[in-house]
């Protein structure tokens, strides 16, 4: 499965480099995109219907005895449902409207400063609710959605105008191009990234366990699974576990995610696209990917305490900015590859995007593991380092 997946990825990337690839894709993309969108939208609607189970307002107990509050459940159902619902609606609408011959007007970005102000207000309101003695679950799905989306909206507006206020707007990008770039990133790119990183993580652990001879006495498949998913924590040393996490976070993730996200640019850029347009499409693809990450990682963050919701959403805003700048650079790479035919510069831009992404992931992987000298530094100092990194990005 891994070999076939890599072969398919290589074929897709190689094919997408041809100048005629976009024209050939257009023959079946509308119907295929709409069909895929309907399937995604129905999956998302099914997830939203699970919200009805929260009407009784009772917490649930997991198999390991962990209690999940109604607020956590509401945010969880929202995050999982929107993962499919948002790209599904976009692909369905634009696939059908394009098949019917309807055009699309030029995209007009909002002012970035307004989106930033709205984000600050949403985070404060959510923090006030989550830190109260009895948090109200009803508003949190909407607040979580807005807190995840607004940083990306602000950054796309910056890419469109070059200014948080009233810069010179990029022309020639339609709403359809912008929204499809986001939808492809949210659906196709996330699927590719999850596949590569999940398989890569397991293979990395397996190879290290083989080095220790951990499977010498394993006689059944269940015993092998138990060694991989339960015993690996005590078989592998702290440094080996850090190395495994670093391989996935700083090697597999940057390469797979930047290539996958940037395919959105390749298949939505016009034949006469400009550099600014390709950067804007890349920013939209990166913002959409960051939006989904914020939805899901925000859920993981509140499991340690509801009052920490605002902090994790601020950090996810910084992560979204990382995706925007990296995929914007990759979008420029596609312009130089297909339009300017300057392949070395294109490859340098792709490499730069992956290097920035890898550096970000490596820093936070090291902080999370408290490896080497980091175990002698206080939590407060590490928090300052983390937020300073987010601020710079």
Coordinates of C-alpha atoms in Angstrom, one line a residue, residues 15-302:
X15 CA 1.6 14.9 -14.6
X16 CA 0.7 18.2 -13.0
X17 CA 4.0 19.7 -14.2
X18 CA 2.9 19.5 -17.8
X19 CA 1.5 22.7 -19.3
X20 CA -1.6 20.9 -20.7
X21 CA -2.4 19.2 -17.4
X22 CA -5.0 21.8 -16.3
X23 CA -6.8 21.7 -19.6
X24 CA -7.0 17.9 -19.6
X25 CA -8.3 17.9 -16.0
X26 CA -11.1 20.3 -16.9
X27 CA -12.8 17.6 -19.0
X28 CA -14.0 15.7 -16.0
X29 CA -13.1 17.9 -13.0
X30 CA -16.5 19.6 -12.8
X31 CA -18.6 16.4 -12.5
X32 CA -16.0 14.7 -10.4
X33 CA -15.6 17.7 -8.1
X34 CA -19.3 18.0 -7.6
X35 CA -19.8 14.3 -7.0
X36 CA -17.0 14.3 -4.4
X37 CA -18.4 17.4 -2.9
X38 CA -21.8 15.9 -2.4
X39 CA -20.3 12.9 -0.7
X40 CA -18.2 15.1 1.6
X41 CA -21.2 17.4 2.4
X42 CA -23.4 14.5 3.3
X43 CA -20.7 13.1 5.6
X44 CA -20.4 16.6 7.3
X45 CA -24.2 16.8 7.7
X46 CA -24.2 13.4 9.4
X47 CA -21.6 14.7 11.8
X48 CA -23.6 17.9 12.6
X49 CA -26.7 15.7 13.3
X50 CA -24.7 14.2 16.2
X51 CA -25.1 17.6 17.9
X52 CA -28.7 16.5 18.7
X53 CA -27.4 14.0 21.2
X54 CA -26.2 16.9 23.3
X55 CA -29.7 18.3 24.0
X56 CA -29.9 16.3 27.3
X57 CA -26.8 18.3 28.5
X58 CA -25.0 15.3 30.0
X59 CA -21.3 14.6 30.1
X60 CA -20.1 11.2 28.7
X61 CA -17.5 8.8 30.1
X62 CA -14.9 7.3 27.8
X63 CA -13.7 3.7 27.9
X64 CA -10.7 4.7 29.9
X65 CA -12.8 6.6 32.5
X66 CA -12.1 10.1 31.1
X67 CA -15.1 12.4 31.4
X68 CA -16.0 14.6 28.4
X69 CA -18.1 17.6 29.1
X70 CA -20.9 18.9 26.9
X71 CA -18.6 21.8 25.8
X72 CA -15.9 19.3 24.7
X73 CA -18.4 17.2 22.8
X74 CA -20.0 20.2 21.1
X75 CA -16.6 21.4 19.8
X76 CA -15.6 17.8 18.8
X77 CA -18.7 17.2 16.7
X78 CA -18.3 20.6 15.1
X79 CA -14.6 20.1 14.2
X80 CA -15.2 16.6 12.8
X81 CA -18.3 17.6 10.8
X82 CA -16.8 20.8 9.3
X83 CA -13.7 18.8 8.1
X84 CA -16.1 17.4 5.5
X85 CA -18.9 19.9 5.3
X86 CA -17.0 23.0 4.4
X87 CA -15.0 21.6 1.4
X88 CA -18.1 19.5 0.4
X89 CA -20.4 22.5 0.1
X90 CA -17.7 24.5 -1.9
X91 CA -17.0 21.7 -4.3
X92 CA -20.7 20.9 -4.8
X93 CA -21.7 24.5 -5.4
X94 CA -18.9 25.4 -7.8
X95 CA -18.9 22.1 -9.5
X96 CA -22.6 22.4 -10.4
X97 CA -22.5 26.1 -11.2
X98 CA -19.5 25.7 -13.5
X99 CA -21.2 22.8 -15.3
X100 CA -24.2 25.0 -15.9
X101 CA -21.9 27.6 -17.4
X102 CA -22.2 30.2 -14.7
X103 CA -19.3 32.6 -14.2
X104 CA -17.7 33.9 -11.1
X105 CA -16.9 37.4 -10.1
X106 CA -13.5 38.7 -9.0
X107 CA -12.6 38.0 -5.4
X108 CA -12.6 41.1 -3.2
X109 CA -10.8 40.5 0.1
X110 CA -11.9 42.1 3.3
X111 CA -9.6 44.4 5.3
X112 CA -7.1 42.2 7.3
X113 CA -7.3 44.6 10.3
X114 CA -11.1 43.9 10.7
X115 CA -10.6 40.2 10.7
X116 CA -7.8 40.5 13.3
X117 CA -10.1 42.7 15.5
X118 CA -12.9 40.2 15.1
X119 CA -10.5 37.3 16.0
X120 CA -9.4 39.1 19.2
X121 CA -13.0 39.7 20.2
X122 CA -14.0 36.0 19.6
X123 CA -11.0 34.7 21.6
X124 CA -11.9 37.0 24.5
X125 CA -15.5 36.1 24.5
X126 CA -14.7 32.4 24.3
X127 CA -12.2 32.7 27.1
X128 CA -14.7 34.5 29.3
X129 CA -17.2 31.6 28.7
X130 CA -14.8 28.8 29.1
X131 CA -13.2 30.1 32.3
X132 CA -16.6 30.5 34.0
X133 CA -17.8 28.1 36.7
X134 CA -20.4 26.6 34.3
X135 CA -19.4 27.2 30.7
X136 CA -22.3 27.3 28.2
X137 CA -21.9 24.8 25.4
X138 CA -24.4 26.4 22.9
X139 CA -22.1 29.3 21.6
X140 CA -18.8 27.4 21.6
X141 CA -19.2 25.6 18.2
X142 CA -19.7 29.0 16.4
X143 CA -16.9 30.6 18.5
X144 CA -14.5 27.7 17.8
X145 CA -15.3 27.9 14.1
X146 CA -14.7 31.7 13.9
X147 CA -11.5 31.5 16.0
X148 CA -10.2 28.8 13.6
X149 CA -11.2 30.7 10.5
X150 CA -10.5 34.4 11.1
X151 CA -6.6 34.2 11.2
X152 CA -6.7 32.6 7.8
X153 CA -9.2 35.2 6.5
X154 CA -6.9 38.0 7.8
X155 CA -3.8 36.5 6.2
X156 CA -5.5 35.9 2.8
X157 CA -6.6 39.5 2.9
X158 CA -3.0 40.5 3.6
X159 CA -1.9 38.4 0.6
X160 CA -4.7 40.0 -1.6
X161 CA -3.9 43.6 -0.6
X162 CA -0.3 43.5 0.6
X163 CA -1.4 45.6 3.6
X164 CA -3.7 45.2 6.7
X165 CA -5.6 48.3 5.5
X166 CA -6.2 49.4 1.9
X167 CA -3.3 48.2 -0.2
X168 CA -3.4 47.7 -4.0
X169 CA -5.6 44.6 -4.4
X170 CA -4.6 41.7 -6.6
X171 CA -6.9 41.5 -9.6
X172 CA -7.9 38.6 -11.9
X173 CA -8.6 35.9 -9.2
X174 CA -12.2 34.8 -9.1
X175 CA -14.1 33.7 -6.1
X176 CA -14.4 30.3 -7.7
X177 CA -10.6 30.0 -8.0
X178 CA -10.1 31.1 -4.4
X179 CA -12.7 28.9 -2.9
X180 CA -11.7 25.8 -4.9
X181 CA -8.1 26.3 -3.9
X182 CA -9.3 26.2 -0.3
X183 CA -11.6 23.3 -0.8
X184 CA -9.0 21.1 -2.6
X185 CA -6.5 21.8 0.2
X186 CA -9.1 20.9 2.9
X187 CA -10.1 17.7 1.3
X188 CA -7.4 16.3 -1.0
X189 CA -4.3 17.7 0.8
X190 CA -5.4 16.7 4.2
X191 CA -6.1 13.2 3.0
X192 CA -2.7 12.9 1.5
X193 CA -1.0 14.3 4.6
X194 CA -2.8 12.1 7.0
X195 CA -2.0 9.0 4.9
X196 CA 1.7 9.8 4.5
X197 CA 2.3 10.9 8.1
X198 CA 0.3 8.0 9.7
X199 CA 2.0 5.3 7.6
X200 CA 5.4 7.0 8.1
X201 CA 4.9 7.2 11.9
X202 CA 4.1 3.5 12.1
X203 CA 7.0 2.5 9.9
X204 CA 9.5 4.6 11.8
X205 CA 8.4 3.0 15.1
X206 CA 8.5 -0.5 13.6
X207 CA 12.0 -0.1 12.3
X208 CA 13.2 1.1 15.7
X209 CA 11.5 -1.8 17.4
X210 CA 13.1 -4.2 14.9
X211 CA 16.4 -2.8 15.9
X212 CA 15.6 -3.8 19.5
X213 CA 14.5 -7.3 18.5
X214 CA 11.0 -6.5 19.9
X215 CA 9.2 -8.9 17.5
X216 CA 11.3 -11.9 18.1
X217 CA 8.6 -13.7 20.2
X218 CA 5.6 -12.3 18.4
X219 CA 3.5 -15.1 16.9
X220 CA 0.3 -13.4 15.9
X221 CA -0.9 -10.2 14.4
X222 CA -2.5 -9.0 17.6
X223 CA 0.8 -9.5 19.4
X224 CA 2.6 -7.4 16.8
X225 CA 0.0 -4.6 17.1
X226 CA 0.3 -4.7 20.9
X227 CA 4.1 -4.3 20.7
X228 CA 3.7 -1.3 18.3
X229 CA 0.9 0.6 19.9
X230 CA 1.3 -0.3 23.6
X231 CA 4.8 -1.6 24.4
X232 CA 6.8 0.9 22.2
X233 CA 6.7 3.6 24.9
X234 CA 8.8 1.5 27.4
X235 CA 10.9 -0.4 24.8
X236 CA 12.2 2.8 23.0
X237 CA 14.2 5.3 24.9
X238 CA 13.2 8.9 25.2
X239 CA 15.7 10.0 22.6
X240 CA 14.5 7.3 20.2
X241 CA 10.9 8.4 20.6
X242 CA 12.0 12.0 20.0
X243 CA 13.8 11.0 16.8
X244 CA 10.7 9.2 15.6
X245 CA 8.5 12.2 16.2
X246 CA 11.1 14.5 14.6
X247 CA 11.2 12.3 11.4
X248 CA 7.5 12.6 11.0
X249 CA 7.1 16.2 12.0
X250 CA 10.2 17.7 10.4
X251 CA 10.6 15.5 7.3
X252 CA 7.4 13.7 6.3
X253 CA 4.9 16.4 7.3
X254 CA 6.6 19.4 5.5
X255 CA 7.3 17.5 2.3
X256 CA 3.8 15.8 2.0
X257 CA 1.8 18.8 3.2
X258 CA 3.5 21.5 1.0
X259 CA 3.4 19.3 -2.1
X260 CA -0.3 18.4 -1.4
X261 CA -1.4 21.9 -0.6
X262 CA 0.3 23.4 -3.5
X263 CA -1.5 21.1 -5.9
X264 CA -4.5 23.4 -5.2
X265 CA -2.6 26.2 -6.9
X266 CA -1.6 24.2 -9.9
X267 CA -5.1 23.1 -10.7
X268 CA -6.8 26.5 -10.1
X269 CA -4.3 28.9 -11.6
X270 CA -5.3 30.4 -14.9
X271 CA -3.1 29.8 -18.0
X272 CA -2.1 33.5 -17.9
X273 CA -1.8 33.7 -14.1
X274 CA 0.6 36.3 -12.5
X275 CA 2.9 35.7 -9.6
X276 CA 0.7 37.7 -7.3
X277 CA -2.3 35.5 -8.2
X278 CA -0.4 32.3 -7.6
X279 CA 0.8 33.5 -4.3
X280 CA -2.8 34.5 -3.3
X281 CA -4.1 31.1 -4.3
X282 CA -1.3 29.5 -2.3
X283 CA -2.2 31.6 0.7
X284 CA -5.9 30.5 0.4
X285 CA -4.9 26.9 0.3
X286 CA -2.6 27.3 3.3
X287 CA -5.2 29.2 5.3
X288 CA -7.8 26.4 4.6
X289 CA -5.3 23.8 5.8
X290 CA -4.6 25.8 8.9
X291 CA -8.3 26.3 9.5
X292 CA -8.8 22.5 9.8
X293 CA -5.7 22.1 11.9
X294 CA -7.0 24.8 14.3
X295 CA -10.4 23.0 14.6
X296 CA -8.8 19.7 15.5
X297 CA -5.8 20.8 17.5
X298 CA -8.0 23.2 19.4
X299 CA -10.1 20.3 20.5
X300 CA -7.0 18.5 21.7
X301 CA -5.9 21.5 23.6
X302 CA -9.0 21.8 25.8

